[in-house]
CSV table of C-alpha atoms in Angstrom, one decimal:
chain,number,residue,atom,x,y,z
A,1,MET,CA,-2.9,-26.5,11.1
A,2,ASN,CA,-3.3,-30.3,10.8
A,3,GLU,CA,-0.7,-32.7,9.7
A,4,ASN,CA,-2.2,-32.8,6.2
A,5,LYS,CA,-2.1,-29.2,5.7
A,6,ILE,CA,1.4,-28.9,7.2
A,7,GLU,CA,2.6,-31.5,4.6
A,8,LEU,CA,0.8,-29.6,1.8
A,9,TRP,CA,2.3,-26.3,2.9
A,10,ALA,CA,5.8,-27.9,3.1
A,11,ARG,CA,5.5,-29.3,-0.3
A,12,ALA,CA,4.3,-25.8,-1.8
A,13,VAL,CA,7.3,-24.2,-0.1
A,14,ALA,CA,9.8,-26.9,-1.5
A,15,HIS,CA,8.2,-26.5,-5.0
A,16,ALA,CA,8.4,-22.6,-4.7
A,17,HIS,CA,12.2,-22.6,-4.1
A,18,ALA,CA,12.7,-24.0,-7.6
A,19,MET,CA,10.6,-21.4,-9.2
A,20,PRO,CA,11.4,-17.7,-10.3
A,21,ALA,CA,10.5,-15.3,-7.3
A,22,ALA,CA,7.5,-13.8,-8.8
A,23,ILE,CA,5.9,-17.1,-9.7
A,24,ALA,CA,6.9,-18.6,-6.3
A,25,GLY,CA,5.0,-15.8,-4.6
A,26,ALA,CA,1.9,-16.4,-6.7
A,27,ASP,CA,2.0,-20.2,-5.9
A,28,LEU,CA,2.5,-19.7,-2.3
A,29,ALA,CA,-0.2,-17.1,-1.9
A,30,ALA,CA,-2.6,-19.5,-3.6
A,31,ALA,CA,-1.4,-22.3,-1.5
A,32,TRP,CA,-1.8,-20.5,1.7
A,33,LEU,CA,-5.5,-19.9,0.8
A,34,THR,CA,-6.2,-23.5,0.9
A,35,VAL,CA,-3.9,-24.8,3.7
A,36,GLY,CA,-3.9,-21.7,6.0
A,37,PRO,CA,-4.9,-22.6,9.5
A,38,LEU,CA,-7.1,-19.6,10.2
A,39,LEU,CA,-10.9,-19.4,10.1
A,40,GLN,CA,-10.4,-15.8,9.0
A,41,GLY,CA,-7.4,-13.8,7.6
A,42,ASN,CA,-5.9,-16.4,5.4
A,43,LEU,CA,-6.3,-14.1,2.3
A,44,PRO,CA,-4.3,-11.2,3.6
A,45,ILE,CA,-1.6,-13.4,5.2
A,46,GLY,CA,-1.3,-15.4,1.9
A,47,ILE,CA,-0.9,-12.1,-0.1
A,48,MET,CA,1.7,-11.0,2.4
A,49,LEU,CA,3.6,-14.2,2.1
A,50,GLY,CA,3.5,-14.2,-1.7
A,51,ASP,CA,4.3,-10.5,-1.8
A,52,TYR,CA,7.5,-11.2,0.2
A,53,TYR,CA,8.5,-14.1,-2.1
A,54,SER,CA,7.6,-12.2,-5.3
A,55,MET,CA,9.8,-9.2,-4.3
A,56,GLY,CA,12.8,-11.6,-3.5
A,57,GLU,CA,15.9,-9.8,-2.2
A,58,ALA,CA,15.4,-6.7,-4.2
A,59,GLY,CA,14.4,-4.5,-1.3
A,60,PHE,CA,12.2,-2.4,-3.5
A,61,SER,CA,9.2,-2.7,-1.2
A,62,ALA,CA,8.6,-3.5,2.5
A,63,GLY,CA,5.4,-5.3,1.5
A,64,GLY,CA,1.9,-4.5,0.0
A,65,THR,CA,2.9,-4.0,-3.6
A,66,VAL,CA,0.7,-6.8,-4.7
A,67,ALA,CA,-2.1,-5.8,-2.4
A,68,ILE,CA,-2.0,-2.4,-4.1
A,69,GLY,CA,-2.2,-4.0,-7.5
A,70,LEU,CA,-5.1,-6.3,-6.3
A,71,MET,CA,-7.1,-3.4,-5.3
A,72,GLU,CA,-7.0,-2.0,-8.8
A,73,GLN,CA,-8.2,-5.2,-10.4
A,74,ARG,CA,-11.9,-5.7,-11.2
A,75,GLN,CA,-11.6,-9.5,-10.9
A,76,SER,CA,-10.9,-10.8,-7.5
A,77,TRP,CA,-7.5,-12.8,-7.5
A,78,ALA,CA,-8.8,-14.8,-4.4
A,79,LYS,CA,-11.8,-15.9,-6.6
A,80,ILE,CA,-9.4,-17.1,-9.4
A,81,ALA,CA,-7.1,-18.8,-6.9
A,82,LEU,CA,-10.0,-20.7,-5.2
A,83,GLY,CA,-11.9,-21.4,-8.6
A,84,SER,CA,-14.9,-19.6,-7.3
A,85,ILE,CA,-15.7,-17.6,-10.5
A,86,ASP,CA,-18.6,-17.9,-12.8
A,87,ASP,CA,-17.1,-18.7,-16.1
A,88,ASP,CA,-15.3,-21.7,-17.8
A,89,TYR,CA,-13.0,-22.3,-15.0
A,90,ASP,CA,-14.2,-25.7,-14.2
A,91,ASP,CA,-13.4,-26.8,-17.8
A,92,LEU,CA,-9.8,-25.7,-17.7
A,93,SER,CA,-7.0,-28.3,-17.0
A,94,SER,CA,-5.1,-28.0,-13.8
A,95,GLN,CA,-2.2,-26.3,-15.5
A,96,ALA,CA,-4.4,-23.9,-17.3
A,97,LYS,CA,-5.9,-23.0,-13.8
A,98,LEU,CA,-2.5,-22.6,-12.2
A,99,GLU,CA,-1.4,-20.3,-15.1
A,100,ARG,CA,-4.5,-18.3,-14.9
A,101,CYS,CA,-3.8,-17.7,-11.1
A,102,ARG,CA,-0.2,-16.8,-11.8
A,103,VAL,CA,-1.0,-14.4,-14.5
A,104,ALA,CA,-3.5,-12.6,-12.4
A,105,TRP,CA,-0.9,-12.4,-9.5
A,106,LEU,CA,1.7,-11.1,-12.0
A,107,GLN,CA,-0.7,-8.5,-13.3
A,108,ALA,CA,-1.4,-7.2,-9.8
A,109,LEU,CA,2.4,-7.2,-9.1
A,110,ALA,CA,3.0,-5.0,-12.0
A,111,GLY,CA,-0.1,-2.8,-11.3
A,112,GLY,CA,1.1,-2.3,-7.7
A,113,ALA,CA,4.6,-1.5,-8.8
A,114,MET,CA,3.3,1.1,-11.3
A,115,ALA,CA,1.1,2.6,-8.5
A,116,LEU,CA,4.1,3.0,-6.3
A,117,VAL,CA,6.0,4.7,-9.2
A,118,ARG,CA,3.2,7.1,-9.7
A,119,LEU,CA,3.1,7.8,-5.9
A,120,ASP,CA,7.0,8.4,-5.8
A,121,THR,CA,6.7,10.9,-8.7
A,122,ARG,CA,3.9,12.8,-6.9
A,123,LEU,CA,5.9,12.8,-3.8
A,124,ARG,CA,9.0,14.2,-5.5
A,125,LEU,CA,7.1,16.9,-7.0
A,126,TRP,CA,5.5,17.7,-3.7
A,127,GLU,CA,8.9,17.7,-2.0
A,128,ARG,CA,10.2,20.1,-4.6
A,129,ARG,CA,7.2,22.4,-4.1
A,130,LEU,CA,7.9,22.4,-0.4
A,131,ASP,CA,11.6,23.2,-0.9
A,132,GLU,CA,10.8,26.1,-3.3
A,133,THR,CA,8.2,27.5,-0.9
A,134,MET,CA,10.7,27.3,2.2
A,135,GLN,CA,13.2,29.2,0.2
A,136,THR,CA,11.0,32.2,0.2
A,137,LYS,CA,10.6,32.0,4.0
A,138,ARG,CA,12.8,33.0,6.9
A,139,ARG,CA,15.0,30.4,8.4
A,140,THR,CA,12.9,30.6,11.7
A,141,SER,CA,9.7,29.6,9.9
A,142,GLN,CA,7.9,26.6,11.3
A,143,LEU,CA,6.0,26.1,8.0
A,144,GLY,CA,8.1,23.1,6.9
A,145,LYS,CA,8.1,21.5,10.2
A,146,LEU,CA,4.3,21.7,10.3
A,147,VAL,CA,3.8,20.4,6.6
A,148,GLU,CA,6.1,17.5,7.2
A,149,TYR,CA,4.2,16.6,10.3
A,150,ALA,CA,1.0,16.7,8.4
A,151,ALA,CA,2.4,14.6,5.6
A,152,LEU,CA,3.1,11.8,7.9
A,153,ARG,CA,-0.4,11.5,9.1
A,154,PRO,CA,-3.7,10.5,7.4
A,155,SER,CA,-5.0,13.8,8.4
A,156,CYS,CA,-3.9,16.7,10.7
A,157,GLY,CA,-5.7,19.2,13.0
A,158,GLY,CA,-4.3,22.4,14.3
A,159,THR,CA,-4.8,21.4,18.1
A,160,LEU,CA,-2.5,18.3,17.9
A,161,ALA,CA,-0.1,20.0,15.6
A,162,ALA,CA,0.2,22.9,18.1
A,163,ARG,CA,0.8,20.5,21.0
A,164,ASP,CA,3.2,18.2,19.2
A,165,LEU,CA,5.2,21.0,17.6
A,166,SER,CA,5.1,23.4,20.7
A,167,LEU,CA,3.2,26.0,18.8
A,168,SER,CA,0.4,28.3,19.9
A,169,ARG,CA,-3.0,27.2,18.6
A,170,GLN,CA,-3.1,30.4,16.5
A,171,GLY,CA,0.3,29.9,15.2
A,172,ALA,CA,-0.5,26.5,14.1
A,173,ALA,CA,-3.8,27.7,12.5
A,174,ASP,CA,-1.8,30.4,10.6
A,175,LEU,CA,0.7,28.0,9.4
A,176,LEU,CA,-2.0,25.6,8.2
A,177,ASP,CA,-3.7,28.5,6.3
A,178,GLU,CA,-0.2,29.3,4.8
A,179,ALA,CA,0.4,25.7,3.7
A,180,VAL,CA,-3.1,25.5,1.9
A,181,ALA,CA,-2.3,28.8,0.2
A,182,ALA,CA,1.0,27.4,-1.0
A,183,GLY,CA,-0.6,24.2,-2.2
A,184,LEU,CA,1.1,22.0,0.2
A,185,LEU,CA,-1.9,21.1,2.1
A,186,ARG,CA,-5.6,20.8,1.5
A,187,GLU,CA,-8.4,21.1,3.9
A,188,ILE,CA,-10.6,18.1,3.9
A,189,THR,CA,-13.3,19.1,6.4
A,190,LYS,CA,-14.7,21.9,4.3
A,191,GLY,CA,-15.4,24.5,6.9
A,192,ALA,CA,-16.3,22.1,9.9
A,193,SER,CA,-15.5,23.4,13.5
A,194,PHE,CA,-12.5,21.2,13.8
A,195,ARG,CA,-10.7,21.6,10.5
A,196,ARG,CA,-8.4,18.9,9.3
A,197,TYR,CA,-5.8,18.8,6.5
A,198,GLN,CA,-4.0,16.4,4.2
A,199,ALA,CA,-0.8,16.7,2.3
A,200,THR,CA,-1.5,17.4,-1.5
A,201,ILE,CA,0.7,14.4,-2.6
């Protein structure tokens, strides 16, 4: 980062401290797009920095809330922040451009927060289904252990589950079938030789 960019970034940070947290995050993310030192990767780093500032000290998220919201937007926030959009952007005043960028950021922040709320609701319902299922099983049942193991991964196969949970391959396969029947897991390989499963969250 050359001296000019360092100065611009320091100025952006100083200005952000005087702004509400959510607005500060929007401004810092946009500033990083223009003064970031990397040839590639300035966009995700800028979003991460902005997300951190936007969440403030609330502790509601470890990061990624804005990124989730941005994925749901049809209009690219980066294009708005950089002014590379095909509309009347060039005719707007500097303040109007700034406000447009902030609004897009706040919409992404709200959208990401709502997505997390929906995910939390699905997770709670899934956990309730797991608890209700386990109440019908013997205490020695390994079903809950296997389902939780699968839920912590993008997908789960019987061989690794058997190894990591000290089960026989047949035992793991039977538990996976049982979890599918209970609606806790779903098979995503559709009958392939090496079947894989995901939690139904």
